[in-house]
mmCIF file of C-alpha atoms in Angstrom:
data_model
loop_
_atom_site.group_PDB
_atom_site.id
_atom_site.type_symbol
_atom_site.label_atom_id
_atom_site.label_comp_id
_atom_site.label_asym_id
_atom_site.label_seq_id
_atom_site.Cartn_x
_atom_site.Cartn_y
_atom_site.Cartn_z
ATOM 1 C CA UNK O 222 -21.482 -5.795 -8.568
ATOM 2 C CA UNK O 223 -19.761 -3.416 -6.063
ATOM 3 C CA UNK O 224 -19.449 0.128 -6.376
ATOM 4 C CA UNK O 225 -16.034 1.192 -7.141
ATOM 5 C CA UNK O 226 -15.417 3.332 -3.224
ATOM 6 C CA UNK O 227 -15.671 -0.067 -2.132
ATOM 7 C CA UNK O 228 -14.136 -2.605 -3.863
ATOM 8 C CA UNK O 229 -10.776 -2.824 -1.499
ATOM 9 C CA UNK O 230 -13.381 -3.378 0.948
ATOM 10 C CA UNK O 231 -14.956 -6.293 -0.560
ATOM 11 C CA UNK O 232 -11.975 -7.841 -1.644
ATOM 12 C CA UNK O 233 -10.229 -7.445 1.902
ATOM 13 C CA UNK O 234 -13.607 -9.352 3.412
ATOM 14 C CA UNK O 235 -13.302 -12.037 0.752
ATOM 15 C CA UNK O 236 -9.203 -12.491 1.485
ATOM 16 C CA UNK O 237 -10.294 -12.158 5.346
ATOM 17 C CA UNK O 238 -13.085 -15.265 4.505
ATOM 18 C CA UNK O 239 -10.688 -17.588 3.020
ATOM 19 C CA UNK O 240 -8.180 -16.764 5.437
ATOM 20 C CA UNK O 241 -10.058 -17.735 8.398
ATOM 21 C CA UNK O 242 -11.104 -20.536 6.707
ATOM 22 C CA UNK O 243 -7.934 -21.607 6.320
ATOM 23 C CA UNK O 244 -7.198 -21.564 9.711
ATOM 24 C CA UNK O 245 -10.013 -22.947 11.160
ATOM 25 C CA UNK O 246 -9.986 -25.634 8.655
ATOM 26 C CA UNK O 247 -7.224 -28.460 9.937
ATOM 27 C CA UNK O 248 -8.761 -27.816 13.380
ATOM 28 C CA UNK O 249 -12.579 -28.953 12.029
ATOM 29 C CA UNK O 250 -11.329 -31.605 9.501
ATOM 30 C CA UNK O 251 -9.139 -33.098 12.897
ATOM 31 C CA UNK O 252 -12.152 -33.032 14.848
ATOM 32 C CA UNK O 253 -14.368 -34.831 12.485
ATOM 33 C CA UNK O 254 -11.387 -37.892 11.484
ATOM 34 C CA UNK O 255 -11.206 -38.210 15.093
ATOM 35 C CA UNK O 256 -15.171 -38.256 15.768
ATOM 36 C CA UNK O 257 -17.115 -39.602 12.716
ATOM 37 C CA UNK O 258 -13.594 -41.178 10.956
ATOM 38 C CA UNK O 259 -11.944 -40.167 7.404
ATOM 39 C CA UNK O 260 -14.685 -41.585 4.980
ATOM 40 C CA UNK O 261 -17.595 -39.746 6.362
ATOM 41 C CA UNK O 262 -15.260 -36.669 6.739
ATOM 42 C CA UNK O 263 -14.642 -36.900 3.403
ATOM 43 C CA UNK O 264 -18.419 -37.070 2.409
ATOM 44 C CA UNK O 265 -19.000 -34.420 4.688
ATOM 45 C CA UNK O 266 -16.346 -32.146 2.523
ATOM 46 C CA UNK O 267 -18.117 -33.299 -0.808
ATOM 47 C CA UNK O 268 -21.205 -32.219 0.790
ATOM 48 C CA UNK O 269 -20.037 -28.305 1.780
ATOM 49 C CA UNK O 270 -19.367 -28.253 -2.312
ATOM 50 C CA UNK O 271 -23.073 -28.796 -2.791
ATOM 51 C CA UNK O 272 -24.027 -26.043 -0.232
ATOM 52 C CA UNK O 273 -21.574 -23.590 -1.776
ATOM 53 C CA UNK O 274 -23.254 -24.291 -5.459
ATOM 54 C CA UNK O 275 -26.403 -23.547 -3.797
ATOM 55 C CA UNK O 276 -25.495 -20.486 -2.100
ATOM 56 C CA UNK O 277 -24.027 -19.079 -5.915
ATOM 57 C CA UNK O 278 -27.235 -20.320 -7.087
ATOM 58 C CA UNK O 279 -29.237 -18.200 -4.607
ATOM 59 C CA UNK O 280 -27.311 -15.136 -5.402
ATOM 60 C CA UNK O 281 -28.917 -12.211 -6.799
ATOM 61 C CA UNK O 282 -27.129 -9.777 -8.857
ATOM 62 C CA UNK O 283 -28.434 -6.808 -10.882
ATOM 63 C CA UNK O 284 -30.091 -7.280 -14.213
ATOM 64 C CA UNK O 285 -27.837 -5.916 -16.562
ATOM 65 C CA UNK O 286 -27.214 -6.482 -20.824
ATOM 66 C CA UNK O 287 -23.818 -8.591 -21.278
ATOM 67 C CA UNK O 288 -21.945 -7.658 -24.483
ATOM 68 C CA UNK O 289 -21.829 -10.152 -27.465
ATOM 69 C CA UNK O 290 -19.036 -13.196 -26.510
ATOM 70 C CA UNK O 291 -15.870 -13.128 -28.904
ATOM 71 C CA UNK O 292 -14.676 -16.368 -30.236
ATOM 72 C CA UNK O 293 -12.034 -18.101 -27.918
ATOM 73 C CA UNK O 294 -9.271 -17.023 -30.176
ATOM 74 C CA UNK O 295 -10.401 -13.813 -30.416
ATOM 75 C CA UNK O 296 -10.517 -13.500 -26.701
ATOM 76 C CA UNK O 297 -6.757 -15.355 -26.615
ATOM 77 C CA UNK O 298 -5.713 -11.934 -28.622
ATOM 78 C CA UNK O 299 -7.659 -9.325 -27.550
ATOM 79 C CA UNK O 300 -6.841 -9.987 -23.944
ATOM 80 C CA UNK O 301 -2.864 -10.548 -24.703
ATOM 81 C CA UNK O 302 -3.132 -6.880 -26.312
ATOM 82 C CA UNK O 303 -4.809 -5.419 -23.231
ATOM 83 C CA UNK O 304 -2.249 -7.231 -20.852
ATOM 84 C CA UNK O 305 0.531 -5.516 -22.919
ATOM 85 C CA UNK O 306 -0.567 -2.515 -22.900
ATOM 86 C CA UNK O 307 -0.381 -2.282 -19.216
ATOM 87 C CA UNK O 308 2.974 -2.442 -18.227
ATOM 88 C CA UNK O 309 2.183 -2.600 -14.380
ATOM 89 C CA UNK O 310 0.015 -5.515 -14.579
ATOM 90 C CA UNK O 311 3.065 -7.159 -16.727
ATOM 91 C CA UNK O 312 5.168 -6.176 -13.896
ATOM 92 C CA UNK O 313 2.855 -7.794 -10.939
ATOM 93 C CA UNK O 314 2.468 -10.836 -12.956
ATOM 94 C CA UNK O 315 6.145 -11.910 -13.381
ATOM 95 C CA UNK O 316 6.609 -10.879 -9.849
ATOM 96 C CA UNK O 317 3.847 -13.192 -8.932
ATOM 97 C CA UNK O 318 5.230 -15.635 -11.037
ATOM 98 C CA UNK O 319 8.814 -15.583 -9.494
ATOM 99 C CA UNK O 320 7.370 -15.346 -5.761
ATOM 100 C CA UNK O 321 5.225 -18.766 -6.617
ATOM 101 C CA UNK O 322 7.661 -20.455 -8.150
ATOM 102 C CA UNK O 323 11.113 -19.691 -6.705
ATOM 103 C CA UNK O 324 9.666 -18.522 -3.125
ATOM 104 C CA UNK O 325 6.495 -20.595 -2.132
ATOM 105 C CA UNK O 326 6.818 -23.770 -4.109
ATOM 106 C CA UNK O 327 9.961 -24.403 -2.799
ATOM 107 C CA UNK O 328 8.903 -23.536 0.901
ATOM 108 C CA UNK O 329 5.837 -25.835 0.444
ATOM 109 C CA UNK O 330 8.359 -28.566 -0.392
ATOM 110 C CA UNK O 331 11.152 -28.819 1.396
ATOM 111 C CA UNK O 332 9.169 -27.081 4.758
ATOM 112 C CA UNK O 333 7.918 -30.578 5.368
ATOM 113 C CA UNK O 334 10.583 -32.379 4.901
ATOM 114 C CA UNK O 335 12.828 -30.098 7.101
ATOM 115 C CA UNK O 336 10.083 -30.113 9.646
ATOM 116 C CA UNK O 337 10.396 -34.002 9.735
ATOM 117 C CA UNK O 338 13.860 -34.664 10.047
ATOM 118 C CA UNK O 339 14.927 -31.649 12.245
ATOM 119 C CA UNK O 340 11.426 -29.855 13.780
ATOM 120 C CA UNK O 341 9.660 -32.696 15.067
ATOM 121 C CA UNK O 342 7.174 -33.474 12.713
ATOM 122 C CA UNK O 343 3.574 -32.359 11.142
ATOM 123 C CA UNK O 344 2.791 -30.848 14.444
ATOM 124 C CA UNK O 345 5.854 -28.371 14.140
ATOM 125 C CA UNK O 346 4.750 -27.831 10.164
ATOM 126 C CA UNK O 347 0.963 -26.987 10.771
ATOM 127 C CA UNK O 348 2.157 -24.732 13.904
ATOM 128 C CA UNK O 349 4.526 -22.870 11.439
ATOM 129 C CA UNK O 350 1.119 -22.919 8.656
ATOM 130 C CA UNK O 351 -1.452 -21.264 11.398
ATOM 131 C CA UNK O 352 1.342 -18.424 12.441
ATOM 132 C CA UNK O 353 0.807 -17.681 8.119
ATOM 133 C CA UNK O 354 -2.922 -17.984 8.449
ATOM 134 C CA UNK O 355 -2.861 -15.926 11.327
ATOM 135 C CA UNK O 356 -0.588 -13.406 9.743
ATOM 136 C CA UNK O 357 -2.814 -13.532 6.346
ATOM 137 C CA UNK O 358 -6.028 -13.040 8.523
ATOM 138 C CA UNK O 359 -4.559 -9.809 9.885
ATOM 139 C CA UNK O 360 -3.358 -9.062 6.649
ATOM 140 C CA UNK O 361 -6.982 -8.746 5.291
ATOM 141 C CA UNK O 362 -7.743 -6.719 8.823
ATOM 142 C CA UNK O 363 -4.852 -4.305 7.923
ATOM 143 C CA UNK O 364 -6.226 -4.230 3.893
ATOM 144 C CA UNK O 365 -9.854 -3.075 5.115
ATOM 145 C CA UNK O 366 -8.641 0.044 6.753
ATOM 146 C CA UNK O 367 -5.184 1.038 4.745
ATOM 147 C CA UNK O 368 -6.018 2.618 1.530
ATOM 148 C CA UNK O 369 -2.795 3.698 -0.106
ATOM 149 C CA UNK O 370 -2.105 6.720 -2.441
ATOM 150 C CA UNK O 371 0.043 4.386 -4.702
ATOM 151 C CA UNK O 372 -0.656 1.141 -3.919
ATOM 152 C CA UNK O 373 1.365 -0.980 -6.135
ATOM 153 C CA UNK O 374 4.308 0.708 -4.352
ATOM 154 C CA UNK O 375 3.321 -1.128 -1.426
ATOM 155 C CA UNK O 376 1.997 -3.991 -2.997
ATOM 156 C CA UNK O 377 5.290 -5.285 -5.130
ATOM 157 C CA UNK O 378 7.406 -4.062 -2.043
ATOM 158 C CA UNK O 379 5.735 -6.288 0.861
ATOM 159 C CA UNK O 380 7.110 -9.902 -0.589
ATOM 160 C CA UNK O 381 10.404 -8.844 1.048
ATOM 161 C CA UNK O 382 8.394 -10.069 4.123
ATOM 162 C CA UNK O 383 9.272 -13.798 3.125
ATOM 163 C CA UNK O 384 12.688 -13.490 2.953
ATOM 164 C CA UNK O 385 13.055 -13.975 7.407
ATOM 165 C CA UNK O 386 10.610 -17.068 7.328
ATOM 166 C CA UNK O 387 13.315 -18.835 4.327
ATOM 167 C CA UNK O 388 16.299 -17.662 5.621
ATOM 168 C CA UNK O 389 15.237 -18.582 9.477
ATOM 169 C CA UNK O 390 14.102 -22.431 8.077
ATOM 170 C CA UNK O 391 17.224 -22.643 6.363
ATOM 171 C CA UNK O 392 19.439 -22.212 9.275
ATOM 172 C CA UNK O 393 17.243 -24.607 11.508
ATOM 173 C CA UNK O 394 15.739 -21.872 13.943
ATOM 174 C CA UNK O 395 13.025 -23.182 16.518
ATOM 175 C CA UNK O 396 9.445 -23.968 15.854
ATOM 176 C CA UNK O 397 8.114 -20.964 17.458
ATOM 177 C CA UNK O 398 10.734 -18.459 15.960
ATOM 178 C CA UNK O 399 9.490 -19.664 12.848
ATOM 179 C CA UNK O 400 6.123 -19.512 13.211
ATOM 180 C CA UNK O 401 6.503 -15.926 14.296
ATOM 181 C CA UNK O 402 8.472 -15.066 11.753
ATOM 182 C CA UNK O 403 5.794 -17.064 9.486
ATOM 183 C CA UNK O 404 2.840 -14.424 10.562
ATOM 184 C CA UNK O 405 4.702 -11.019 8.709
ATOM 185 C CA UNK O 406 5.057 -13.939 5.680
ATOM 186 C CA UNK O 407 1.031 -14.344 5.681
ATOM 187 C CA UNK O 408 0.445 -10.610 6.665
ATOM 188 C CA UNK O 409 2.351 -10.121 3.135
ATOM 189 C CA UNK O 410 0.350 -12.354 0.939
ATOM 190 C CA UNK O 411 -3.356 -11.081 2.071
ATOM 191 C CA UNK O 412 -1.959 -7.125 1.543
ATOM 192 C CA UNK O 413 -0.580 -7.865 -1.982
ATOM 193 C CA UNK O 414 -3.720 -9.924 -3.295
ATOM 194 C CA UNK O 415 -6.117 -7.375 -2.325
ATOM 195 C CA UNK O 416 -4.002 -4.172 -3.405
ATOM 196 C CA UNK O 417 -3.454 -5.953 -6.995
ATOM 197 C CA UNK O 418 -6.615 -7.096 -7.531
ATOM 198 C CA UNK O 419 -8.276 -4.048 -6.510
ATOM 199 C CA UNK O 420 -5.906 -2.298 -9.300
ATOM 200 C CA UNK O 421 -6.914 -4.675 -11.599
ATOM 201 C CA UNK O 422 -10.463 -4.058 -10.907
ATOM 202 C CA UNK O 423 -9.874 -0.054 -10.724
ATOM 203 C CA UNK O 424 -7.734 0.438 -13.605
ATOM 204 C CA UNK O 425 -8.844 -2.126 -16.354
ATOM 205 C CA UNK O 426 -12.437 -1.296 -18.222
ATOM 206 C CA UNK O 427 -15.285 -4.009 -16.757
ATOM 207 C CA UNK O 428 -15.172 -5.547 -20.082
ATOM 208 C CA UNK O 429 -11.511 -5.911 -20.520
ATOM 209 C CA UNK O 430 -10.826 -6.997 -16.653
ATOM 210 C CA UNK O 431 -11.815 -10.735 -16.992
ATOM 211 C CA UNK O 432 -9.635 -11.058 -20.391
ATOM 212 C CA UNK O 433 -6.342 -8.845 -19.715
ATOM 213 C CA UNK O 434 -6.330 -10.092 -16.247
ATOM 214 C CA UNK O 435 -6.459 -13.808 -17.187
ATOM 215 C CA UNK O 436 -3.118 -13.800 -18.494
ATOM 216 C CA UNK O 437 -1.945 -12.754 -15.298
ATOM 217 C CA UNK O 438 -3.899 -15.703 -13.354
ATOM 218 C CA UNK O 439 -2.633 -18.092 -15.627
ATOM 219 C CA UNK O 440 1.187 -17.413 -15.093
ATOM 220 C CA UNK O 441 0.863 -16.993 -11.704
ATOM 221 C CA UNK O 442 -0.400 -20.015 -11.258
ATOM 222 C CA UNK O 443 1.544 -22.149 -13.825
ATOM 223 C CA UNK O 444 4.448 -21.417 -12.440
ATOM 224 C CA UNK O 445 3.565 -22.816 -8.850
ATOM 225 C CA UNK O 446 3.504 -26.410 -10.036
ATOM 226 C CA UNK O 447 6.734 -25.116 -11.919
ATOM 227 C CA UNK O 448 8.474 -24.753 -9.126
ATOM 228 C CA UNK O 449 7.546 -27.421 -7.004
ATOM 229 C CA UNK O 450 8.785 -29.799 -9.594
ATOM 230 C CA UNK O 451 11.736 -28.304 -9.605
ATOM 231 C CA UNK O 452 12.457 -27.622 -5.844
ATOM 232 C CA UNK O 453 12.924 -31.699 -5.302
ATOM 233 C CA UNK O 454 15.664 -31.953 -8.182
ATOM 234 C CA UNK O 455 16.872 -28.971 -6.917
ATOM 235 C CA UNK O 456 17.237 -29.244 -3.324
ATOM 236 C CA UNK O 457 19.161 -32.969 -3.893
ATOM 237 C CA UNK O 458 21.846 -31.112 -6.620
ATOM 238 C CA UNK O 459 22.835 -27.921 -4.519
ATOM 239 C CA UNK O 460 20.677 -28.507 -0.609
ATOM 240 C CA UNK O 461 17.593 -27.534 1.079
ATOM 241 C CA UNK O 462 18.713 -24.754 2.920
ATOM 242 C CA UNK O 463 21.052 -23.096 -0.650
ATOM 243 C CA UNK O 464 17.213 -23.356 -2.604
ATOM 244 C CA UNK O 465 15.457 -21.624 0.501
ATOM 245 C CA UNK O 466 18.177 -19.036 0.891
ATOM 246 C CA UNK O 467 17.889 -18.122 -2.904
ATOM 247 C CA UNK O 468 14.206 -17.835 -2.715
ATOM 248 C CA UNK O 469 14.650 -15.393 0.246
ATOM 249 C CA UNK O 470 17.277 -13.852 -1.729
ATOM 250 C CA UNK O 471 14.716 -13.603 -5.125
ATOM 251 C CA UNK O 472 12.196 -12.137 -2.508
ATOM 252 C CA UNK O 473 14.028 -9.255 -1.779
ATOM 253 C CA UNK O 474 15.035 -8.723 -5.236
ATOM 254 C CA UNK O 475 11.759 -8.424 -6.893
ATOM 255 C CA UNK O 476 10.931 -5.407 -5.057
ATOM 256 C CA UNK O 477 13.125 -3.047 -6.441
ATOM 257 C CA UNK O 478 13.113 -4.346 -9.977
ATOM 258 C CA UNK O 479 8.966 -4.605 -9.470
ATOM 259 C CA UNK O 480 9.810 -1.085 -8.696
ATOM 260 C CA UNK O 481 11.543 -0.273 -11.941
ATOM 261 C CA UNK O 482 8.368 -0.004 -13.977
ATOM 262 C CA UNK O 483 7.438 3.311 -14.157
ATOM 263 C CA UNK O 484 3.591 2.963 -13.853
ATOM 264 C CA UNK O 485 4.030 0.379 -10.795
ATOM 265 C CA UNK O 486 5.549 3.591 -8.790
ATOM 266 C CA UNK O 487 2.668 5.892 -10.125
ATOM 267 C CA UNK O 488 -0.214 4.075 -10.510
ATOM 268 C CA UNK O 489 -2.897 6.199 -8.321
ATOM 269 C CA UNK O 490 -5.438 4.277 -5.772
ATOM 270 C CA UNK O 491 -8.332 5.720 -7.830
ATOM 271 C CA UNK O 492 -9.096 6.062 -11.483
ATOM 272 C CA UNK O 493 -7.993 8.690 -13.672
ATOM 273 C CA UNK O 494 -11.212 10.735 -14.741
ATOM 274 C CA UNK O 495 -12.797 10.811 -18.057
ATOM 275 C CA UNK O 496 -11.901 13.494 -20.062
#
């Protein structure tokens, strides 16, 4: 639906959308328990469900012929064969994989326990969450204007960015050195979803993109719940602040082996012509 100059665009405005929305979001839903109480909030949030089918209803999109469907298992295989044949979208997805599951999950964890016992509490926790939203919001800002000549170069490299925000929770720093250190975190996350989804959208054929890249959903986001039932055994057998410190450590690891695959370094902005 949008032409190909502008795609990084369209996906930085989308990643910008959600990102404010997630940080206006625990401001609105406070306001409302505290006005109207937590059972009409809640049938106020069932309600913005029913205005955002009705806005996908309203949409227009061009007229345009949609090929034949394949049968689900024929889908399964053709779109396992297009994911292996791109080596870079491999690479992305176990990176994405590792980050979720060794790197977030954990953080999403133990962050709110540590922020309990040593921070204060959920206000120290969702002042630590805003400096990411904030930090994701400007991410998007920064992803509208930067157009990179390789961008999976950047892309694979920025996760490094978590590694301060881990570390800095592990050793028990102060609430607002870690929700500084929490904003390059979220710059990180908005940057890397719109740079690899704009490759995916750039470098896969339209009727491959929905089947090679579903793979790649799928394992990125298996391995979140992955991880977070594993970061509670974990943290009890070796500690909280060992399983942070190895996700920072894994963090600054998968950029260089991310940067291992050939076609990750070289993969150009645009597409390559038609010959």
């Amino acid at each position: 639906m949008v032409p190909e100059a502008q795609r990084r665009q369209a996906n930085a405005l989308v990643n910008a959308a959600q990102n404010a929305a997630t940080l206006i979001a625990p401001v609105v839903s406070a306001a409302l328990v505290a006005t109207i109480g937590a059972g009409v909030s809640f049938a106020v949030d069932a309600a913005t469900f029913a205005i955002s089918a009705a806005a996908l209803v309203a949409l227009k999109t061009p007229d345009r012929s949609m090929p034949r469907r394949p049968a689900l298992l024929d889908a399964v295989r053709h779109g396992w064969r297009d994911f292996r044949a791109r080596p870079w979208l491999q690479a992305t997805t176990v990176q994405v994989a590792v980050i979720n599951g060794v790197c977030i999950s954990p953080f999403l964890v133990i962050g709110p326990i540590i922020a309990d016992q040593r921070l204060g509490g959920p206000l120290a926790w969702a002042f630590i969450g805003n400096g990411y939203a904030v930090g994701a919001l400007l991410g998007s800002t920064v992803a509208l204007r930067w157009r990179p000549r390789r961008p999976l170069r950047v892309a694979v490299t920025i996760p490094v960015a978590l590694a301060p925000l881990l570390v800095l929770l592990a050793a028990g720093a102060p609430v607002p050195v870690l929700a500084a250190a929490a904003v390059p975190a979220g710059v990180q996350s908005a940057i890397y979803a719109v740079l690899t989804d704009t490759a995916r959208q750039t470098h896969v054929p339209a009727d491959l993109v929905a089947r090679a890249t579903g793979f790649s959903t799928v394992v990125g986001l298996a391995a979140a719940p992955v991880g977070m039932a594993l970061a509670g055994p974990a943290a009890e057998r070796i500690g909280t602040d060992t399983v942070l410190l190895a996700g920072a450590l894994v963090a600054v690891l998968s950029a260089p082996l991310a940067l291992a695959v050939r076609s990750v370094r070289q993969l150009p902005a645009e597409a390559e012509p038609a010959h």
